[in-house]
């Protein structure tokens, strides 16, 4: 018995078909699906399955030689002493590793998960893409990051942002499958509106998301107020320039009725001047949107430094004077390796 996918990658109808091939009733698939959603890392934990079935499943591999139940494992965890944020390094079946973050908010716990090992977008201020993209993550590996964090922390996670390492729209097929897995009422049953996907501006993916998952939140890593500066910071802008990107975002908002969040990392002396705020406001005028201002976390391999909190608040005030809703993101995990990609690179080094 060598299925093509580990069962934590399977949607429930696929899992039902798999158990039929084993000569098992449909309800066994539902039981296993529920156990996976609860974070079971081993078939021996699935105590309402017959012992013989557990043994069969435990000894089975996929076509790639992976375990049939193949969840990421925690290699390292850093916990902030100031706000309880936890940053994880998750080990994968092939020896690769990705980062995930557990964050506490008043409305519930949020997981920030990765969608790829590495990233090929090569944004100039980001640690995630320094070594390029290694591979895509599967849907089960994305879900597994949430499950591993819940298991380690002992706390439930009610919200997820795909905002860690990687470009989700560059791995759309697996991200789409993950969204179906995490939302399935028979499993994690996470509300569409508690899920956010962040993209650096891959327009075809934005269009697909609006059509396939209109209730899922969209965030855009914008980080500049004009094409020249954005292209210098983010090479993707050369393929999808701001005019086209903002038009796609406006169409997304009109189609879904959901506001678009623009992530804007404030880099001292680069994009944080009053004239940058004025230009950004003029570009976003009339759009259903919100700007999330993020003072840059220092990355050792990069020369950039973050804007001060005081200057970030001044930038926010200038946007709001122009009727653009904006907030400065609460600093989380400031005493640990906060920027995406830093923990993975530190361990590799």
Tab-separated table of C-alpha atoms in Angstrom, residues 45-330:
chain	number	residue	atom	x	y	z
A	45	UNK	CA	-2.657	8.054	19.450
A	46	UNK	CA	-5.815	7.285	17.450
A	47	UNK	CA	-7.318	5.125	20.166
A	48	UNK	CA	-10.749	4.615	18.587
A	49	UNK	CA	-9.198	2.758	15.628
A	50	UNK	CA	-8.746	-1.037	15.823
A	51	UNK	CA	-5.209	-2.002	16.846
A	52	UNK	CA	-4.664	-4.001	13.647
A	53	UNK	CA	-5.611	-1.005	11.499
A	54	UNK	CA	-3.299	1.275	13.486
A	55	UNK	CA	-0.427	-1.149	12.959
A	56	UNK	CA	-1.130	-1.343	9.216
A	57	UNK	CA	-1.213	2.432	8.880
A	58	UNK	CA	1.875	2.897	11.029
A	59	UNK	CA	3.956	0.621	8.809
A	60	UNK	CA	2.827	2.179	5.518
A	61	UNK	CA	4.799	4.640	3.388
A	62	UNK	CA	3.935	6.905	0.469
A	63	UNK	CA	5.486	6.551	-2.970
A	64	UNK	CA	8.274	8.954	-1.968
A	65	UNK	CA	9.215	6.840	1.023
A	66	UNK	CA	7.597	9.272	3.420
A	67	UNK	CA	5.601	8.125	6.461
A	68	UNK	CA	1.879	7.853	5.794
A	69	UNK	CA	1.316	10.425	8.547
A	70	UNK	CA	4.001	13.033	7.902
A	71	UNK	CA	3.783	16.133	10.114
A	72	UNK	CA	6.531	18.708	10.723
A	73	UNK	CA	8.389	18.393	14.009
A	74	UNK	CA	9.643	21.204	16.224
A	75	UNK	CA	13.429	21.500	15.975
A	76	UNK	CA	13.785	24.696	17.949
A	77	UNK	CA	11.527	27.204	19.684
A	78	UNK	CA	12.214	30.735	20.888
A	79	UNK	CA	9.728	32.369	23.248
A	80	UNK	CA	9.572	36.107	23.818
A	81	UNK	CA	9.768	37.142	27.461
A	82	UNK	CA	7.852	40.327	26.686
A	83	UNK	CA	4.684	39.176	24.895
A	84	UNK	CA	4.669	35.371	24.702
A	85	UNK	CA	5.322	35.216	20.964
A	86	UNK	CA	6.866	31.882	20.006
A	87	UNK	CA	9.024	31.366	16.942
A	88	UNK	CA	9.504	27.813	15.716
A	89	UNK	CA	11.913	26.062	13.413
A	90	UNK	CA	10.008	23.129	11.912
A	91	UNK	CA	11.820	20.093	10.527
A	92	UNK	CA	10.463	18.446	7.368
A	93	UNK	CA	10.761	14.885	6.049
A	94	UNK	CA	13.620	15.675	3.636
A	95	UNK	CA	15.848	17.471	6.144
A	96	UNK	CA	14.670	20.946	5.160
A	97	UNK	CA	13.261	23.375	7.716
A	98	UNK	CA	10.828	26.288	7.777
A	99	UNK	CA	9.820	28.929	10.300
A	100	UNK	CA	6.428	29.454	11.930
A	101	UNK	CA	5.273	31.969	14.527
A	102	UNK	CA	2.637	31.741	17.291
A	103	UNK	CA	1.220	35.146	18.285
A	104	UNK	CA	-1.225	36.081	21.034
A	105	UNK	CA	-3.925	38.683	20.384
A	106	UNK	CA	-7.030	39.744	22.275
A	107	UNK	CA	-9.243	38.006	19.694
A	108	UNK	CA	-7.329	34.710	19.841
A	109	UNK	CA	-4.078	33.053	18.910
A	110	UNK	CA	-2.708	33.504	15.391
A	111	UNK	CA	-0.303	31.286	13.471
A	112	UNK	CA	1.991	32.801	10.872
A	113	UNK	CA	3.053	29.967	8.603
A	114	UNK	CA	5.417	29.484	5.673
A	115	UNK	CA	4.353	28.298	2.218
A	116	UNK	CA	7.769	27.453	0.747
A	117	UNK	CA	11.255	26.466	1.845
A	118	UNK	CA	13.098	29.639	0.922
A	119	UNK	CA	11.728	32.150	-1.580
A	120	UNK	CA	12.573	33.209	-5.129
A	121	UNK	CA	11.108	36.722	-4.937
A	122	UNK	CA	14.469	38.208	-3.770
A	123	UNK	CA	13.085	41.250	-1.940
A	124	UNK	CA	16.145	43.290	-0.998
A	125	UNK	CA	15.277	43.805	2.696
A	126	UNK	CA	14.151	40.235	3.484
A	127	UNK	CA	16.127	37.304	4.915
A	128	UNK	CA	13.782	34.653	3.495
A	129	UNK	CA	15.054	34.860	-0.065
A	130	UNK	CA	18.790	35.132	0.560
A	131	UNK	CA	19.407	31.520	-0.505
A	132	UNK	CA	16.561	31.402	-3.032
A	133	UNK	CA	13.695	28.939	-3.216
A	134	UNK	CA	14.371	25.298	-2.335
A	135	UNK	CA	10.892	23.816	-2.809
A	136	UNK	CA	7.178	24.300	-2.282
A	137	UNK	CA	5.457	23.101	0.872
A	138	UNK	CA	2.538	20.701	0.583
A	139	UNK	CA	-0.869	21.463	2.055
A	140	UNK	CA	-0.217	18.986	4.860
A	141	UNK	CA	3.089	20.646	5.702
A	142	UNK	CA	1.326	23.999	5.973
A	143	UNK	CA	-1.438	22.569	8.150
A	144	UNK	CA	1.185	20.682	10.139
A	145	UNK	CA	2.843	23.920	11.233
A	146	UNK	CA	-0.396	24.943	12.956
A	147	UNK	CA	-0.876	21.525	14.515
A	148	UNK	CA	2.711	21.367	15.796
A	149	UNK	CA	2.400	24.810	17.398
A	150	UNK	CA	-0.874	23.884	19.075
A	151	UNK	CA	0.656	20.657	20.345
A	152	UNK	CA	3.786	22.340	21.732
A	153	UNK	CA	2.052	25.390	23.229
A	154	UNK	CA	-1.012	23.576	24.534
A	155	UNK	CA	-3.151	26.435	23.188
A	156	UNK	CA	-5.670	26.509	20.319
A	157	UNK	CA	-5.071	28.596	17.218
A	158	UNK	CA	-8.090	30.346	15.703
A	159	UNK	CA	-6.462	32.528	13.014
A	160	UNK	CA	-3.785	31.936	10.411
A	161	UNK	CA	-1.759	34.209	8.146
A	162	UNK	CA	0.290	32.767	5.290
A	163	UNK	CA	2.910	35.431	5.689
A	164	UNK	CA	6.065	33.509	6.599
A	165	UNK	CA	8.781	32.321	4.242
A	166	UNK	CA	7.779	31.962	0.604
A	167	UNK	CA	5.332	33.490	-1.871
A	168	UNK	CA	1.907	31.803	-1.520
A	169	UNK	CA	0.804	32.678	-5.059
A	170	UNK	CA	3.940	30.943	-6.347
A	171	UNK	CA	2.566	27.763	-4.736
A	172	UNK	CA	-1.114	28.347	-5.394
A	173	UNK	CA	-2.199	24.726	-5.918
A	174	UNK	CA	-0.879	23.590	-2.537
A	175	UNK	CA	-2.109	26.750	-0.791
A	176	UNK	CA	-5.574	26.162	-2.254
A	177	UNK	CA	-5.586	22.606	-0.896
A	178	UNK	CA	-4.413	23.881	2.505
A	179	UNK	CA	-7.299	26.363	2.622
A	180	UNK	CA	-9.773	23.552	2.004
A	181	UNK	CA	-8.133	21.396	4.690
A	182	UNK	CA	-8.024	24.042	7.394
A	183	UNK	CA	-11.595	25.187	6.707
A	184	UNK	CA	-13.253	21.754	6.501
A	185	UNK	CA	-15.944	21.571	9.240
A	186	UNK	CA	-15.010	17.915	9.839
A	187	UNK	CA	-11.452	18.988	10.696
A	188	UNK	CA	-10.007	22.308	11.922
A	189	UNK	CA	-13.176	24.174	10.907
A	190	UNK	CA	-11.384	27.521	10.713
A	191	UNK	CA	-13.516	30.385	9.396
A	192	UNK	CA	-12.559	31.753	5.977
A	193	UNK	CA	-12.544	35.214	7.535
A	194	UNK	CA	-9.886	34.147	10.028
A	195	UNK	CA	-7.457	33.332	7.215
A	196	UNK	CA	-5.176	35.847	5.499
A	197	UNK	CA	-2.905	35.293	2.509
A	198	UNK	CA	-0.070	37.738	1.916
A	199	UNK	CA	1.465	38.143	-1.534
A	200	UNK	CA	4.173	40.420	-2.858
A	201	UNK	CA	1.901	41.173	-5.797
A	202	UNK	CA	1.531	38.147	-8.104
A	203	UNK	CA	-1.543	39.331	-9.989
A	204	UNK	CA	-2.729	36.004	-11.480
A	205	UNK	CA	-2.823	34.539	-7.970
A	206	UNK	CA	-4.797	37.504	-6.651
A	207	UNK	CA	-7.398	36.959	-9.361
A	208	UNK	CA	-7.624	33.228	-8.600
A	209	UNK	CA	-7.980	33.865	-4.880
A	210	UNK	CA	-10.871	36.287	-5.404
A	211	UNK	CA	-12.674	33.738	-7.546
A	212	UNK	CA	-11.917	30.602	-5.504
A	213	UNK	CA	-11.925	31.946	-1.934
A	214	UNK	CA	-13.718	35.310	-1.852
A	215	UNK	CA	-14.025	35.378	1.955
A	216	UNK	CA	-10.309	34.817	2.624
A	217	UNK	CA	-8.461	38.025	3.494
A	218	UNK	CA	-5.891	39.410	1.068
A	219	UNK	CA	-2.753	41.258	2.159
A	220	UNK	CA	-0.304	42.861	-0.264
A	221	UNK	CA	3.357	43.424	0.564
A	222	UNK	CA	3.628	46.875	-1.014
A	223	UNK	CA	6.534	48.593	0.793
A	224	UNK	CA	6.851	51.570	-1.567
A	225	UNK	CA	4.793	54.390	-3.015
A	226	UNK	CA	6.097	54.359	-6.603
A	227	UNK	CA	7.430	51.952	-9.205
A	228	UNK	CA	11.052	53.073	-9.118
A	229	UNK	CA	11.456	52.518	-5.395
A	230	UNK	CA	9.355	49.347	-5.338
A	231	UNK	CA	11.315	47.784	-8.204
A	232	UNK	CA	14.551	48.522	-6.322
A	233	UNK	CA	13.183	46.819	-3.203
A	234	UNK	CA	11.067	44.107	-4.835
A	235	UNK	CA	12.034	42.674	-8.244
A	236	UNK	CA	8.496	41.271	-8.682
A	237	UNK	CA	7.374	44.841	-9.408
A	238	UNK	CA	9.096	44.644	-12.793
A	239	UNK	CA	6.671	41.881	-13.782
A	240	UNK	CA	3.624	43.306	-12.010
A	241	UNK	CA	3.993	47.113	-11.745
A	242	UNK	CA	2.072	49.122	-9.190
A	243	UNK	CA	-0.557	50.472	-11.570
A	244	UNK	CA	-1.595	46.953	-12.572
A	245	UNK	CA	-1.263	45.605	-9.027
A	246	UNK	CA	-3.436	48.318	-7.487
A	247	UNK	CA	-6.019	47.866	-10.244
A	248	UNK	CA	-6.139	44.127	-9.423
A	249	UNK	CA	-6.519	44.953	-5.725
A	250	UNK	CA	-9.373	47.360	-6.399
A	251	UNK	CA	-11.095	44.741	-8.552
A	252	UNK	CA	-10.609	42.198	-5.751
A	253	UNK	CA	-12.235	44.512	-3.227
A	254	UNK	CA	-15.109	45.302	-5.575
A	255	UNK	CA	-15.640	41.602	-6.305
A	256	UNK	CA	-15.457	40.276	-2.750
A	257	UNK	CA	-16.574	43.243	-0.650
A	258	UNK	CA	-13.479	42.624	1.496
A	259	UNK	CA	-10.923	45.304	2.200
A	260	UNK	CA	-7.353	44.719	1.089
A	261	UNK	CA	-4.566	45.173	3.621
A	262	UNK	CA	-1.380	46.765	2.342
A	263	UNK	CA	1.701	45.764	4.304
A	264	UNK	CA	4.224	48.603	4.265
A	265	UNK	CA	7.590	47.952	5.909
A	266	UNK	CA	9.115	51.243	7.002
A	267	UNK	CA	12.828	51.468	6.147
A	268	UNK	CA	14.702	54.450	7.530
A	269	UNK	CA	15.650	56.935	4.813
A	270	UNK	CA	14.200	54.775	2.048
A	271	UNK	CA	10.388	54.864	2.142
A	272	UNK	CA	9.434	56.611	5.397
A	273	UNK	CA	9.437	60.301	4.468
A	274	UNK	CA	6.348	62.561	4.585
A	275	UNK	CA	6.365	62.757	0.795
A	276	UNK	CA	6.243	58.940	0.681
A	277	UNK	CA	3.135	58.995	2.866
A	278	UNK	CA	1.492	61.616	0.638
A	279	UNK	CA	2.279	59.648	-2.529
A	280	UNK	CA	1.034	56.392	-1.006
A	281	UNK	CA	-2.221	58.058	0.066
A	282	UNK	CA	-2.789	59.416	-3.434
A	283	UNK	CA	-2.369	55.963	-4.953
A	284	UNK	CA	-4.757	54.271	-2.518
A	285	UNK	CA	-7.453	56.948	-2.531
A	286	UNK	CA	-10.926	55.545	-3.173
A	287	UNK	CA	-9.939	51.930	-2.500
A	288	UNK	CA	-11.436	49.662	0.179
A	289	UNK	CA	-8.196	49.122	2.063
A	290	UNK	CA	-6.135	49.403	5.223
A	291	UNK	CA	-2.399	50.076	5.576
A	292	UNK	CA	-0.413	48.067	8.103
A	293	UNK	CA	2.841	49.898	8.858
A	294	UNK	CA	5.717	47.680	9.995
A	295	UNK	CA	9.000	49.120	11.267
A	296	UNK	CA	11.662	46.906	9.683
A	297	UNK	CA	13.184	44.149	11.798
A	298	UNK	CA	16.959	44.222	11.434
A	299	UNK	CA	18.441	41.523	9.168
A	300	UNK	CA	22.156	40.981	9.733
A	301	UNK	CA	22.954	40.364	6.062
A	302	UNK	CA	21.196	43.553	4.933
A	303	UNK	CA	22.218	47.183	5.318
A	304	UNK	CA	18.720	48.525	5.946
A	305	UNK	CA	17.520	49.684	9.346
A	306	UNK	CA	13.993	50.195	10.625
A	307	UNK	CA	12.127	53.424	11.191
A	308	UNK	CA	11.630	54.501	14.812
A	309	UNK	CA	8.261	53.886	16.426
A	310	UNK	CA	7.747	57.637	16.746
A	311	UNK	CA	8.366	58.232	13.055
A	312	UNK	CA	6.112	55.292	12.164
A	313	UNK	CA	3.280	56.914	14.131
A	314	UNK	CA	3.892	60.187	12.312
A	315	UNK	CA	3.679	58.354	8.967
A	316	UNK	CA	0.401	56.782	10.092
A	317	UNK	CA	-1.016	60.155	11.069
A	318	UNK	CA	-0.189	61.571	7.637
A	319	UNK	CA	-2.044	58.713	5.930
A	320	UNK	CA	-5.095	59.138	8.139
A	321	UNK	CA	-5.146	62.867	7.414
A	322	UNK	CA	-5.622	61.788	3.790
A	323	UNK	CA	-8.456	59.416	4.843
A	324	UNK	CA	-6.413	56.245	4.435
A	325	UNK	CA	-6.985	53.923	7.449
A	326	UNK	CA	-3.651	52.862	8.903
A	327	UNK	CA	-2.135	51.256	11.977
A	328	UNK	CA	1.403	50.604	13.168
A	329	UNK	CA	1.785	46.913	13.823
A	330	UNK	CA	2.321	45.985	17.445
